[in-house]
Coordinates of C-alpha atoms and ligand atoms in Angstrom, one line a residue:
M9 CA 184.2 63.1 166.8
S10 CA 185.6 62.6 170.1
M11 CA 183.8 62.6 173.5
N12 CA 182.2 65.7 174.7
Y13 CA 182.6 65.4 178.7
D14 CA 180.9 68.6 178.8
Y15 CA 177.8 68.8 176.7
Y16 CA 175.5 66.5 175.4
E17 CA 173.2 66.8 172.5
S18 CA 169.7 67.2 173.1
K19 CA 167.2 66.0 169.8
V20 CA 164.7 68.6 169.1
V21 CA 161.5 69.3 166.6
C22 CA 161.3 72.9 165.3
N23 CA 157.9 74.0 166.7
F24 CA 157.7 76.2 163.3
C25 CA 159.7 75.0 160.8
K26 CA 159.1 70.9 162.0
K27 CA 162.8 69.7 161.3
Q28 CA 164.9 68.2 163.8
Y29 CA 168.0 69.4 165.0
T30 CA 170.1 68.9 168.2
T31 CA 171.5 71.5 170.7
Y32 CA 174.2 72.1 173.0
K33 CA 172.5 71.1 176.7
V34 CA 175.4 71.1 179.8
R35 CA 175.8 67.2 181.6
P36 CA 174.5 67.4 185.5
G37 CA 178.0 66.4 186.7
R38 CA 179.6 69.3 185.2
Y39 CA 178.5 71.8 187.1
K40 CA 177.0 72.5 191.1
A41 CA 174.7 75.1 192.7
A42 CA 176.4 77.1 194.5
G43 CA 174.1 79.6 196.0
Q44 CA 171.8 82.4 194.8
D45 CA 171.8 85.9 194.4
S46 CA 169.4 88.3 196.1
D47 CA 167.1 88.4 193.5
F48 CA 167.6 84.1 193.1
M49 CA 170.2 84.3 190.8
P50 CA 171.1 80.6 191.1
I51 CA 174.6 80.8 191.0
Y52 CA 176.5 77.7 189.6
E53 CA 179.6 76.0 190.1
G54 CA 181.5 75.0 186.9
L55 CA 179.3 75.2 184.2
N56 CA 176.8 77.5 183.7
P57 CA 173.6 75.5 182.6
L58 CA 171.2 78.8 182.1
F59 CA 173.4 79.7 178.6
Y60 CA 171.2 76.5 177.2
E61 CA 167.8 76.6 178.1
V62 CA 167.1 78.1 175.1
A63 CA 166.8 76.3 171.9
V64 CA 167.1 78.2 168.8
C65 CA 166.4 76.1 164.9
P66 CA 169.2 76.6 163.2
H67 CA 167.2 76.1 160.0
C68 CA 164.7 79.0 160.5
G69 CA 165.1 81.2 164.0
Y70 CA 162.7 79.8 165.8
A71 CA 163.7 80.5 169.6
F72 CA 161.8 78.1 172.1
H73 CA 161.8 77.5 176.3
K74 CA 160.1 75.6 177.7
S75 CA 158.3 78.2 179.9
M76 CA 156.8 78.7 176.4
T77 CA 152.6 78.0 175.9
R78 CA 152.0 79.3 172.4
T79 CA 153.5 77.3 170.6
Y80 CA 150.7 76.1 168.1
G81 CA 148.2 77.9 165.6
P82 CA 147.2 80.9 165.1
F83 CA 150.5 82.1 167.5
M84 CA 152.6 80.1 164.7
S85 CA 151.0 83.0 162.3
L86 CA 152.2 85.8 164.6
I87 CA 155.3 84.1 165.0
E88 CA 155.9 83.9 161.2
E89 CA 154.7 87.2 160.4
D90 CA 156.5 89.4 163.2
Y91 CA 159.8 87.0 164.4
I92 CA 160.3 85.0 161.5
K93 CA 159.6 86.8 158.7
K94 CA 161.8 90.0 160.2
L95 CA 165.4 87.7 160.9
Q96 CA 168.4 89.5 159.8
K97 CA 170.4 86.4 159.4
V98 CA 169.9 82.6 161.3
M99 CA 172.5 82.2 163.8
D100 CA 173.7 78.7 164.9
L101 CA 174.0 78.6 168.1
C102 CA 173.5 75.3 169.0
K103 CA 177.4 73.9 169.8
E104 CA 179.1 75.5 173.2
R105 CA 177.3 79.7 174.2
T106 CA 179.7 82.9 175.1
V107 CA 177.6 84.5 177.4
A108 CA 176.7 87.2 174.3
E109 CA 175.3 83.9 172.6
A110 CA 173.9 83.0 175.4
I111 CA 172.0 86.6 175.8
A112 CA 171.0 86.4 172.4
S113 CA 169.8 83.1 172.9
F114 CA 167.4 84.3 175.5
Q115 CA 166.8 87.8 173.3
L116 CA 165.1 85.7 170.4
A117 CA 163.3 83.8 173.0
Y118 CA 161.8 87.0 175.0
L119 CA 160.9 88.4 171.2
V120 CA 159.1 85.0 170.1
A121 CA 156.9 85.5 173.3
K122 CA 156.0 88.9 172.6
V123 CA 154.4 88.3 169.4
S124 CA 153.0 85.2 170.6
M125 CA 151.4 87.2 173.5
E126 CA 152.7 85.2 176.2
E127 CA 151.6 85.9 179.5
P128 CA 153.8 88.9 181.4
L129 CA 155.0 86.8 183.7
I130 CA 156.5 84.4 181.7
L131 CA 158.0 88.1 179.6
A132 CA 159.4 88.7 183.5
N133 CA 161.0 85.2 183.8
F134 CA 162.9 85.9 180.4
A135 CA 164.0 90.1 180.9
M136 CA 165.3 88.7 184.6
K137 CA 167.5 85.9 182.9
I138 CA 168.6 88.2 180.5
A139 CA 169.5 91.1 183.3
W140 CA 171.4 87.8 185.7
L141 CA 173.4 87.0 182.0
Y142 CA 174.7 90.7 181.2
R143 CA 175.6 91.0 185.5
L144 CA 177.7 88.2 184.6
I145 CA 179.6 90.1 182.3
H146 CA 179.3 93.3 184.4
D147 CA 177.7 95.0 182.0
K148 CA 175.3 97.4 184.1
E149 CA 173.2 99.0 181.7
S150 CA 172.4 96.3 179.7
E151 CA 171.5 94.5 183.3
N152 CA 169.2 97.6 184.3
R153 CA 167.8 98.1 181.5
Y154 CA 166.5 94.5 181.5
L155 CA 165.8 94.9 184.9
H156 CA 163.2 98.1 184.1
A157 CA 161.5 95.2 182.0
A158 CA 161.2 92.9 183.9
R159 CA 160.0 94.9 186.9
D160 CA 157.0 96.7 184.7
L161 CA 156.4 92.9 183.7
F162 CA 156.4 91.7 186.9
N163 CA 153.6 94.0 187.9
K164 CA 151.4 93.7 185.2
S165 CA 151.9 89.7 185.9
H166 CA 149.0 87.1 187.1
T167 CA 149.0 84.2 189.2
K168 CA 146.5 82.4 191.0
S169 CA 149.2 81.0 193.4
K170 CA 149.9 82.3 196.8
E171 CA 154.0 81.3 196.7
S172 CA 153.9 82.8 193.0
E173 CA 152.0 85.9 194.4
E174 CA 154.9 86.4 197.2
R175 CA 157.8 85.8 195.2
I176 CA 157.0 88.4 192.2
Q177 CA 156.2 90.9 195.5
Y178 CA 159.6 89.6 196.6
L179 CA 161.2 90.4 193.2
I180 CA 159.5 94.0 192.4
A181 CA 161.1 94.8 195.7
E182 CA 164.1 93.5 195.1
I183 CA 164.4 94.9 191.4
S184 CA 163.8 98.6 193.0
L185 CA 166.5 98.5 195.2
R186 CA 168.7 97.3 193.0
L187 CA 167.9 100.7 190.6
G188 CA 167.7 102.5 193.8
D189 CA 164.1 103.2 193.9
I190 CA 164.7 103.1 197.8
E191 CA 161.5 104.2 198.5
D192 CA 159.1 101.7 196.7
A193 CA 161.6 98.7 197.0
K194 CA 161.1 99.6 201.3
R195 CA 157.4 99.7 200.6
G196 CA 157.5 96.7 198.7
F197 CA 159.9 94.5 201.6
S198 CA 157.3 96.3 204.9
R199 CA 154.3 95.1 203.2
L200 CA 155.8 91.4 202.9
I201 CA 157.8 92.1 206.1
T202 CA 153.9 93.2 208.1
G203 CA 151.8 91.3 206.0
K204 CA 149.6 88.9 208.4
E205 CA 148.9 86.2 205.8
V206 CA 152.6 86.5 203.9
S207 CA 154.7 82.8 203.8
N208 CA 157.4 82.6 206.7
K209 CA 159.5 82.4 203.8
Y210 CA 158.6 85.3 202.4
R211 CA 159.0 86.9 205.4
N212 CA 162.5 86.3 206.0
Y213 CA 163.7 86.4 202.7
A214 CA 162.7 90.5 202.8
K215 CA 163.4 91.3 206.2
K216 CA 167.2 89.9 205.8
R217 CA 167.2 91.3 202.4
W218 CA 166.2 95.1 203.7
D219 CA 168.1 95.0 206.7
D220 CA 171.0 93.5 204.8
F221 CA 170.6 96.7 202.9
K222 CA 170.2 99.8 205.4
Y223 CA 173.4 97.9 207.4
D224 CA 175.5 98.2 204.5
H225 CA 173.9 101.7 203.7
Q226 CA 173.8 103.0 207.3
T227 CA 176.2 105.9 207.4
V228 CA 174.6 106.7 203.7
V229 CA 170.7 106.6 205.0
G230 CA 170.9 106.7 208.2
E231 CA 171.6 109.6 211.0
G232 CA 175.3 108.9 212.0
Ligands
ZN25 ZN1 162.8 75.7 162.4

């Protein structure tokens, strides 16, 4: 076999069937973070490591992401009943992935997380990443469907970290803006802009985003 300069093969032991397999990961030198979209979607030059975050077992179909916590014991019985037994076919997603295959891998992880009743924040982050992947292929309808799901889940999310709480508040407002719920977005951003306890980081993000939006839409929503 020839040397693969883009990917290396990561060894995984499946939490469900316990069999071993290898799955592609992007080599560190093959991508570069070049910025982020206003909802924190990372923008990469070169390959996109997001495509390879979920490992899907080619033997049983169990999908794993490193953020999952319910990966043992009684949760595996739920996963067996409501996920493994219902899979129509087991996909082989262990090599190079198209965007559609990357989306499929996250959709499987999202299903596993749902049936094992992971925290809403974990589900919200999966929905967000699926929305980003649809954005890459300009499938606005599917992107918006997952943004809706992400917003609902962020609204149900709890966190003890102030940083994480502010990030969630920002994302709820940001998603509202993207979905055209301008009044909700305005309320969310102004809470971050005027809140006395809010960190400079998220106050500035909120202020910049809302100012940019007003500037871009001044002929539509403004008076002049
Ligand atoms: Zn397996």
